[in-house]
Amino acid sequence: MNQVTRVEHPLIEHHLCAVRDATTRPSEFRAAVHRLAMILGVRATEDLVTQPTKVSTPLCDTTGYTIACNVGIVPILRAGLGMVDPVLTLLPDAAVWHLGLYRNEETAEPVGYYDKLPRENAPNVALVVDPMLATGGSIDLVAGRLKQWGVDDIRVLSIIASQPGIDRLTRDYPDVRIFVAAIDPELNDRSFIVPGLGDAGDRIFDTPQDG
Ligand code: PRP
């Protein structure tokens, strides 16, 4: 089992062009994020445990297979919200556990501002969704928090990751699996992924920041 999966598919390449393109309008950016998240979601769930169940078709009884594990979707606010609906479409019975983090612009360190995870009832599988994995600091924090909660199977779905971010996460959490549409080589001096896509949260919600 590979810890890092770069999902390869012509549709990934196609929709990646839209999210990378600086002229893509927010509505189209959101739509492309949605499509990419759905493809990542299919790939990240391909080995979920199933159980046999009897299904009666109009013609006869047969055996089907339903998901047998408890899956939680964990969006990292804000940008992760853009990936919730497509993953929830795939897993309509999943609970959604929000975690709020933003990056301090000076230090690029994550700052937590929302966490209402209960003490118990951790899901068997957590699908962490965030379009960007830059330094890896945010996902690092989230992985630690989910482990503290009791989640054994953590899978990160990210549209674009940086190689340094991937290196950090694989070093710190070798059992956390990562599913990405692209791995970009580097970060700039403001810890933005290069070539990247800019700031996913601002592009999803149309809230451009200065600079
Ligand atoms: C972005 C992004 C990740 C984080 C990645 O969020 O959506 O959560 O930064 O950076 P890291 O890997 O270096 O930690 P941002 O701080 O821009 O907040 P937002 O989602 O509210 O826009």
PDB file of C-alpha atoms and ligand atoms in Angstrom:
ATOM      1  CA  MET A   1       0.000   0.000   0.000  1.00  0.00           C
ATOM      2  CA  ASN A   2       1.477   3.331  -1.060  1.00  0.00           C
ATOM      3  CA  GLN A   3       1.311   6.140   1.450  1.00  0.00           C
ATOM      4  CA  VAL A   4       1.163   8.765  -1.287  1.00  0.00           C
ATOM      5  CA  THR A   5      -1.098   8.295  -4.307  1.00  0.00           C
ATOM      6  CA  ARG A   6      -0.897  10.753  -7.155  1.00  0.00           C
ATOM      7  CA  VAL A   7      -4.162   9.978  -8.900  1.00  0.00           C
ATOM      8  CA  GLU A   8      -3.566   9.843 -12.639  1.00  0.00           C
ATOM      9  CA  HIS A   9      -6.520  10.347 -14.940  1.00  0.00           C
ATOM     10  CA  PRO A  10      -7.176  12.505 -18.015  1.00  0.00           C
ATOM     11  CA  LEU A  11     -10.041  14.232 -16.191  1.00  0.00           C
ATOM     12  CA  ILE A  12      -7.684  15.146 -13.357  1.00  0.00           C
ATOM     13  CA  GLU A  13      -5.272  16.751 -15.811  1.00  0.00           C
ATOM     14  CA  HIS A  14      -8.122  18.563 -17.560  1.00  0.00           C
ATOM     15  CA  HIS A  15      -9.728  20.031 -14.450  1.00  0.00           C
ATOM     16  CA  LEU A  16      -6.357  20.854 -12.901  1.00  0.00           C
ATOM     17  CA  CYS A  17      -5.839  23.340 -15.728  1.00  0.00           C
ATOM     18  CA  ALA A  18      -8.947  25.229 -14.588  1.00  0.00           C
ATOM     19  CA  VAL A  19      -7.901  25.446 -10.943  1.00  0.00           C
ATOM     20  CA  ARG A  20      -4.368  26.507 -11.832  1.00  0.00           C
ATOM     21  CA  ASP A  21      -5.466  29.166 -14.339  1.00  0.00           C
ATOM     22  CA  ALA A  22      -5.406  32.586 -12.642  1.00  0.00           C
ATOM     23  CA  THR A  23      -8.242  33.816 -14.901  1.00  0.00           C
ATOM     24  CA  THR A  24     -10.706  31.106 -13.847  1.00  0.00           C
ATOM     25  CA  ARG A  25     -13.743  32.735 -12.229  1.00  0.00           C
ATOM     26  CA  PRO A  26     -14.781  31.603  -8.718  1.00  0.00           C
ATOM     27  CA  SER A  27     -17.874  29.750  -9.984  1.00  0.00           C
ATOM     28  CA  GLU A  28     -15.771  27.707 -12.407  1.00  0.00           C
ATOM     29  CA  PHE A  29     -13.033  27.282  -9.811  1.00  0.00           C
ATOM     30  CA  ARG A  30     -15.550  25.806  -7.365  1.00  0.00           C
ATOM     31  CA  ALA A  31     -16.900  23.505 -10.054  1.00  0.00           C
ATOM     32  CA  ALA A  32     -13.426  22.238 -10.930  1.00  0.00           C
ATOM     33  CA  VAL A  33     -12.582  21.677  -7.252  1.00  0.00           C
ATOM     34  CA  HIS A  34     -15.834  19.736  -6.952  1.00  0.00           C
ATOM     35  CA  ARG A  35     -14.998  17.491  -9.917  1.00  0.00           C
ATOM     36  CA  LEU A  36     -11.444  16.860  -8.752  1.00  0.00           C
ATOM     37  CA  ALA A  37     -12.590  16.072  -5.223  1.00  0.00           C
ATOM     38  CA  MET A  38     -15.033  13.522  -6.537  1.00  0.00           C
ATOM     39  CA  ILE A  39     -12.348  11.698  -8.501  1.00  0.00           C
ATOM     40  CA  LEU A  40      -9.998  11.778  -5.498  1.00  0.00           C
ATOM     41  CA  GLY A  41     -12.857  10.558  -3.303  1.00  0.00           C
ATOM     42  CA  VAL A  42     -13.495   7.526  -5.494  1.00  0.00           C
ATOM     43  CA  ARG A  43      -9.822   6.595  -5.433  1.00  0.00           C
ATOM     44  CA  ALA A  44      -9.377   7.188  -1.707  1.00  0.00           C
ATOM     45  CA  THR A  45     -12.275   4.889  -0.847  1.00  0.00           C
ATOM     46  CA  GLU A  46     -11.562   1.975  -3.149  1.00  0.00           C
ATOM     47  CA  ASP A  47     -10.532  -0.349  -0.309  1.00  0.00           C
ATOM     48  CA  LEU A  48     -13.244   0.517   2.230  1.00  0.00           C
ATOM     49  CA  VAL A  49     -14.560  -2.565   4.004  1.00  0.00           C
ATOM     50  CA  THR A  50     -17.889  -3.864   2.713  1.00  0.00           C
ATOM     51  CA  GLN A  51     -20.352  -6.450   3.946  1.00  0.00           C
ATOM     52  CA  PRO A  52     -22.652  -8.688   1.939  1.00  0.00           C
ATOM     53  CA  THR A  53     -26.333  -7.869   1.969  1.00  0.00           C
ATOM     54  CA  LYS A  54     -29.373  -9.426   0.331  1.00  0.00           C
ATOM     55  CA  VAL A  55     -30.943  -7.307  -2.397  1.00  0.00           C
ATOM     56  CA  SER A  56     -34.258  -8.157  -3.974  1.00  0.00           C
ATOM     57  CA  THR A  57     -34.406  -6.938  -7.543  1.00  0.00           C
ATOM     58  CA  PRO A  58     -37.698  -6.928  -9.459  1.00  0.00           C
ATOM     59  CA  LEU A  59     -36.631 -10.360 -10.753  1.00  0.00           C
ATOM     60  CA  CYS A  60     -34.951 -12.237  -7.906  1.00  0.00           C
ATOM     61  CA  ASP A  61     -32.814 -12.041  -4.806  1.00  0.00           C
ATOM     62  CA  THR A  62     -29.109 -11.369  -5.185  1.00  0.00           C
ATOM     63  CA  THR A  63     -26.153 -10.374  -3.039  1.00  0.00           C
ATOM     64  CA  GLY A  64     -24.885  -6.806  -2.891  1.00  0.00           C
ATOM     65  CA  TYR A  65     -22.183  -5.156  -0.787  1.00  0.00           C
ATOM     66  CA  THR A  66     -22.600  -2.134   1.419  1.00  0.00           C
ATOM     67  CA  ILE A  67     -19.991  -0.022   3.209  1.00  0.00           C
ATOM     68  CA  ALA A  68     -19.331  -1.616   6.593  1.00  0.00           C
ATOM     69  CA  CYS A  69     -17.177   1.028   8.258  1.00  0.00           C
ATOM     70  CA  ASN A  70     -17.909   4.364   9.835  1.00  0.00           C
ATOM     71  CA  VAL A  71     -16.455   7.138   7.667  1.00  0.00           C
ATOM     72  CA  GLY A  72     -16.099  10.767   8.745  1.00  0.00           C
ATOM     73  CA  ILE A  73     -15.337  13.638   6.382  1.00  0.00           C
ATOM     74  CA  VAL A  74     -13.067  16.266   7.950  1.00  0.00           C
ATOM     75  CA  PRO A  75     -12.953  19.552   6.011  1.00  0.00           C
ATOM     76  CA  ILE A  76     -10.316  22.057   7.072  1.00  0.00           C
ATOM     77  CA  LEU A  77     -11.963  25.479   7.104  1.00  0.00           C
ATOM     78  CA  ARG A  78     -12.324  27.328   4.978  1.00  0.00           C
ATOM     79  CA  ALA A  79     -11.052  25.893   1.717  1.00  0.00           C
ATOM     80  CA  GLY A  80     -11.879  22.302   2.620  1.00  0.00           C
ATOM     81  CA  LEU A  81     -15.573  23.195   2.473  1.00  0.00           C
ATOM     82  CA  GLY A  82     -15.257  23.204  -1.311  1.00  0.00           C
ATOM     83  CA  MET A  83     -14.560  19.465  -1.253  1.00  0.00           C
ATOM     84  CA  VAL A  84     -17.291  18.356   1.165  1.00  0.00           C
ATOM     85  CA  ASP A  85     -20.286  18.070  -1.167  1.00  0.00           C
ATOM     86  CA  PRO A  86     -18.624  15.811  -3.756  1.00  0.00           C
ATOM     87  CA  VAL A  87     -17.283  13.453  -1.084  1.00  0.00           C
ATOM     88  CA  LEU A  88     -20.622  13.501   0.721  1.00  0.00           C
ATOM     89  CA  THR A  89     -22.291  12.635  -2.582  1.00  0.00           C
ATOM     90  CA  LEU A  90     -20.148   9.501  -2.673  1.00  0.00           C
ATOM     91  CA  LEU A  91     -20.689   8.729   1.032  1.00  0.00           C
ATOM     92  CA  PRO A  92     -24.110  10.163   1.936  1.00  0.00           C
ATOM     93  CA  ASP A  93     -24.088   8.561   5.392  1.00  0.00           C
ATOM     94  CA  ALA A  94     -20.733  10.048   6.436  1.00  0.00           C
ATOM     95  CA  ALA A  95     -20.643  12.557   9.275  1.00  0.00           C
ATOM     96  CA  VAL A  96     -18.842  15.863   8.621  1.00  0.00           C
ATOM     97  CA  TRP A  97     -16.457  17.018  11.342  1.00  0.00           C
ATOM     98  CA  HIS A  98     -15.210  20.580  10.765  1.00  0.00           C
ATOM     99  CA  LEU A  99     -11.844  21.805  11.947  1.00  0.00           C
ATOM    100  CA  GLY A 100     -10.949  25.487  11.614  1.00  0.00           C
ATOM    101  CA  LEU A 101      -7.355  26.498  10.910  1.00  0.00           C
ATOM    102  CA  TYR A 102      -5.703  29.383   9.157  1.00  0.00           C
ATOM    103  CA  ARG A 103      -2.077  30.044   8.411  1.00  0.00           C
ATOM    104  CA  ASN A 104      -0.371  32.908  10.161  1.00  0.00           C
ATOM    105  CA  GLU A 105       0.841  35.031   7.217  1.00  0.00           C
ATOM    106  CA  GLU A 106       4.130  35.897   8.891  1.00  0.00           C
ATOM    107  CA  THR A 107       5.149  32.466  10.154  1.00  0.00           C
ATOM    108  CA  ALA A 108       3.070  30.163   7.890  1.00  0.00           C
ATOM    109  CA  GLU A 109       2.248  28.228  11.071  1.00  0.00           C
ATOM    110  CA  PRO A 110      -1.330  26.936  11.417  1.00  0.00           C
ATOM    111  CA  VAL A 111      -3.567  28.581  14.005  1.00  0.00           C
ATOM    112  CA  GLY A 112      -6.589  26.623  15.215  1.00  0.00           C
ATOM    113  CA  TYR A 113      -9.895  28.463  15.717  1.00  0.00           C
ATOM    114  CA  TYR A 114     -12.643  25.809  15.567  1.00  0.00           C
ATOM    115  CA  ASP A 115     -12.684  22.304  17.001  1.00  0.00           C
ATOM    116  CA  LYS A 116     -15.838  20.664  18.322  1.00  0.00           C
ATOM    117  CA  LEU A 117     -14.744  17.059  18.033  1.00  0.00           C
ATOM    118  CA  PRO A 118     -16.339  15.014  20.786  1.00  0.00           C
ATOM    119  CA  ARG A 119     -14.263  12.995  23.242  1.00  0.00           C
ATOM    120  CA  GLU A 120     -15.388   9.660  21.818  1.00  0.00           C
ATOM    121  CA  ASN A 121     -17.111   8.107  18.829  1.00  0.00           C
ATOM    122  CA  ALA A 122     -14.202   8.597  16.459  1.00  0.00           C
ATOM    123  CA  PRO A 123     -14.936   7.245  12.959  1.00  0.00           C
ATOM    124  CA  ASN A 124     -13.079   4.195  11.661  1.00  0.00           C
ATOM    125  CA  VAL A 125     -11.892   6.197   8.679  1.00  0.00           C
ATOM    126  CA  ALA A 126     -11.371   9.978   8.438  1.00  0.00           C
ATOM    127  CA  LEU A 127     -11.237  11.584   5.008  1.00  0.00           C
ATOM    128  CA  VAL A 128      -9.502  14.925   5.552  1.00  0.00           C
ATOM    129  CA  VAL A 129     -10.301  17.342   2.730  1.00  0.00           C
ATOM    130  CA  ASP A 130      -8.322  20.476   1.927  1.00  0.00           C
ATOM    131  CA  PRO A 131      -7.439  21.607  -1.607  1.00  0.00           C
ATOM    132  CA  MET A 132      -3.871  22.573  -0.627  1.00  0.00           C
ATOM    133  CA  LEU A 133      -1.083  20.902   1.307  1.00  0.00           C
ATOM    134  CA  ALA A 134       1.688  23.517   1.285  1.00  0.00           C
ATOM    135  CA  THR A 135       4.188  23.327   4.166  1.00  0.00           C
ATOM    136  CA  GLY A 136       2.125  20.456   5.575  1.00  0.00           C
ATOM    137  CA  GLY A 137       1.772  22.252   8.908  1.00  0.00           C
ATOM    138  CA  SER A 138      -2.031  22.296   8.841  1.00  0.00           C
ATOM    139  CA  ILE A 139      -2.421  18.630   7.935  1.00  0.00           C
ATOM    140  CA  ASP A 140       0.255  17.724  10.471  1.00  0.00           C
ATOM    141  CA  LEU A 141      -1.799  19.420  13.185  1.00  0.00           C
ATOM    142  CA  VAL A 142      -5.012  17.789  12.001  1.00  0.00           C
ATOM    143  CA  ALA A 143      -3.453  14.322  11.807  1.00  0.00           C
ATOM    144  CA  GLY A 144      -2.246  14.666  15.393  1.00  0.00           C
ATOM    145  CA  ARG A 145      -5.676  15.837  16.536  1.00  0.00           C
ATOM    146  CA  LEU A 146      -7.453  12.963  14.769  1.00  0.00           C
ATOM    147  CA  LYS A 147      -5.072  10.415  16.274  1.00  0.00           C
ATOM    148  CA  GLN A 148      -5.703  11.931  19.702  1.00  0.00           C
ATOM    149  CA  TRP A 149      -9.435  11.475  19.017  1.00  0.00           C
ATOM    150  CA  GLY A 150      -8.805   7.812  18.226  1.00  0.00           C
ATOM    151  CA  VAL A 151      -8.922   7.643  14.423  1.00  0.00           C
ATOM    152  CA  ASP A 152      -6.670   4.856  13.169  1.00  0.00           C
ATOM    153  CA  ASP A 153      -7.240   5.254   9.431  1.00  0.00           C
ATOM    154  CA  ILE A 154      -6.580   8.813   8.229  1.00  0.00           C
ATOM    155  CA  ARG A 155      -6.682   9.640   4.528  1.00  0.00           C
ATOM    156  CA  VAL A 156      -5.926  13.120   3.206  1.00  0.00           C
ATOM    157  CA  LEU A 157      -7.523  14.288  -0.046  1.00  0.00           C
ATOM    158  CA  SER A 158      -5.776  17.318  -1.458  1.00  0.00           C
ATOM    159  CA  ILE A 159      -5.841  18.774  -4.949  1.00  0.00           C
ATOM    160  CA  ILE A 160      -2.321  20.165  -5.002  1.00  0.00           C
ATOM    161  CA  ALA A 161       0.446  19.275  -2.562  1.00  0.00           C
ATOM    162  CA  SER A 162       4.011  20.507  -2.455  1.00  0.00           C
ATOM    163  CA  GLN A 163       6.854  18.029  -2.369  1.00  0.00           C
ATOM    164  CA  PRO A 164       8.200  19.561   0.876  1.00  0.00           C
ATOM    165  CA  GLY A 165       4.748  19.233   2.456  1.00  0.00           C
ATOM    166  CA  ILE A 166       4.478  15.599   1.382  1.00  0.00           C
ATOM    167  CA  ASP A 167       7.970  14.929   2.764  1.00  0.00           C
ATOM    168  CA  ARG A 168       7.029  16.466   6.110  1.00  0.00           C
ATOM    169  CA  LEU A 169       3.785  14.526   6.464  1.00  0.00           C
ATOM    170  CA  THR A 170       5.282  11.190   5.438  1.00  0.00           C
ATOM    171  CA  ARG A 171       8.086  11.735   7.954  1.00  0.00           C
ATOM    172  CA  ASP A 172       5.793  12.767  10.825  1.00  0.00           C
ATOM    173  CA  TYR A 173       2.904  10.379  10.115  1.00  0.00           C
ATOM    174  CA  PRO A 174       4.011   7.393   8.027  1.00  0.00           C
ATOM    175  CA  ASP A 175       0.603   5.735   8.406  1.00  0.00           C
ATOM    176  CA  VAL A 176      -1.462   8.660   7.082  1.00  0.00           C
ATOM    177  CA  ARG A 177      -2.376   8.107   3.450  1.00  0.00           C
ATOM    178  CA  ILE A 178      -2.410  11.000   0.995  1.00  0.00           C
ATOM    179  CA  PHE A 179      -4.370  11.203  -2.266  1.00  0.00           C
ATOM    180  CA  VAL A 180      -3.483  14.132  -4.506  1.00  0.00           C
ATOM    181  CA  ALA A 181      -4.174  15.328  -8.033  1.00  0.00           C
ATOM    182  CA  ALA A 182      -0.758  16.989  -8.350  1.00  0.00           C
ATOM    183  CA  ILE A 183       2.526  17.276  -6.494  1.00  0.00           C
ATOM    184  CA  ASP A 184       4.315  20.552  -7.199  1.00  0.00           C
ATOM    185  CA  PRO A 185       8.047  20.852  -6.592  1.00  0.00           C
ATOM    186  CA  GLU A 186       8.432  23.797  -4.285  1.00  0.00           C
ATOM    187  CA  LEU A 187       7.181  26.607  -2.080  1.00  0.00           C
ATOM    188  CA  ASN A 188       7.945  30.286  -2.589  1.00  0.00           C
ATOM    189  CA  ASP A 189       9.235  32.655   0.095  1.00  0.00           C
ATOM    190  CA  ARG A 190       5.650  33.118   1.375  1.00  0.00           C
ATOM    191  CA  SER A 191       5.139  29.345   1.611  1.00  0.00           C
ATOM    192  CA  PHE A 192       2.782  29.262  -1.377  1.00  0.00           C
ATOM    193  CA  ILE A 193       2.900  26.199  -3.607  1.00  0.00           C
ATOM    194  CA  VAL A 194       4.671  26.848  -6.940  1.00  0.00           C
ATOM    195  CA  PRO A 195       3.303  26.650  -9.582  1.00  0.00           C
ATOM    196  CA  GLY A 196       0.236  25.856  -7.457  1.00  0.00           C
ATOM    197  CA  LEU A 197      -3.105  27.594  -7.764  1.00  0.00           C
ATOM    198  CA  GLY A 198      -2.792  30.612  -5.458  1.00  0.00           C
ATOM    199  CA  ASP A 199      -4.997  30.645  -2.348  1.00  0.00           C
ATOM    200  CA  ALA A 200      -7.755  28.061  -2.680  1.00  0.00           C
ATOM    201  CA  GLY A 201      -9.963  29.540   0.053  1.00  0.00           C
ATOM    202  CA  ASP A 202      -9.926  32.993  -1.490  1.00  0.00           C
ATOM    203  CA  ARG A 203     -10.587  31.599  -4.957  1.00  0.00           C
ATOM    204  CA  ILE A 204     -13.472  29.386  -3.808  1.00  0.00           C
ATOM    205  CA  PHE A 205     -15.149  32.137  -1.815  1.00  0.00           C
ATOM    206  CA  ASP A 206     -14.141  35.090  -4.034  1.00  0.00           C
ATOM    207  CA  THR A 207     -12.384  36.936  -1.207  1.00  0.00           C
ATOM    208  CA  PRO A 208      -9.150  38.167  -2.782  1.00  0.00           C
ATOM    209  CA  GLN A 209      -6.573  39.411  -0.317  1.00  0.00           C
ATOM    210  CA  ASP A 210      -4.037  42.146  -0.835  1.00  0.00           C
ATOM    211  CA  GLY A 211      -0.640  41.020  -2.038  1.00  0.00           C
TER     212      GLY A 211
HETATM  213  C1  PRP B   1      -4.614  27.130   3.253  1.00  0.00           C
HETATM  214  C2  PRP B   1      -5.016  25.775   2.749  1.00  0.00           C
HETATM  215  C3  PRP B   1      -4.579  24.856   3.859  1.00  0.00           C
HETATM  216  C4  PRP B   1      -3.325  25.509   4.339  1.00  0.00           C
HETATM  217  C5  PRP B   1      -2.156  24.821   3.723  1.00  0.00           C
HETATM  218  O1  PRP B   1      -5.555  27.640   4.138  1.00  0.00           O
HETATM  219  O2  PRP B   1      -6.386  25.673   2.449  1.00  0.00           O
HETATM  220  O3  PRP B   1      -5.526  24.747   4.912  1.00  0.00           O
HETATM  221  O4  PRP B   1      -3.377  26.892   3.923  1.00  0.00           O
HETATM  222  O5  PRP B   1      -0.976  25.348   4.197  1.00  0.00           O
HETATM  223  P1  PRP B   1       0.076  24.531   5.028  1.00  0.00           P
HETATM  224  O6  PRP B   1       0.204  23.175   4.406  1.00  0.00           O
HETATM  225  O7  PRP B   1       1.339  25.349   4.862  1.00  0.00           O
HETATM  226  O8  PRP B   1      -0.368  24.460   6.446  1.00  0.00           O
HETATM  227  P2  PRP B   1      -5.562  29.193   4.571  1.00  0.00           P
HETATM  228  O9  PRP B   1      -4.658  29.419   5.734  1.00  0.00           O
HETATM  229  O10 PRP B   1      -5.293  30.034   3.364  1.00  0.00           O
HETATM  230  O11 PRP B   1      -7.021  29.400   5.112  1.00  0.00           O
HETATM  231  P3  PRP B   1      -8.400  29.441   4.308  1.00  0.00           P
HETATM  232  O12 PRP B   1      -8.749  28.027   3.954  1.00  0.00           O
HETATM  233  O13 PRP B   1      -9.338  30.044   5.312  1.00  0.00           O
HETATM  234  O14 PRP B   1      -8.233  30.304   3.090  1.00  0.00           O
END
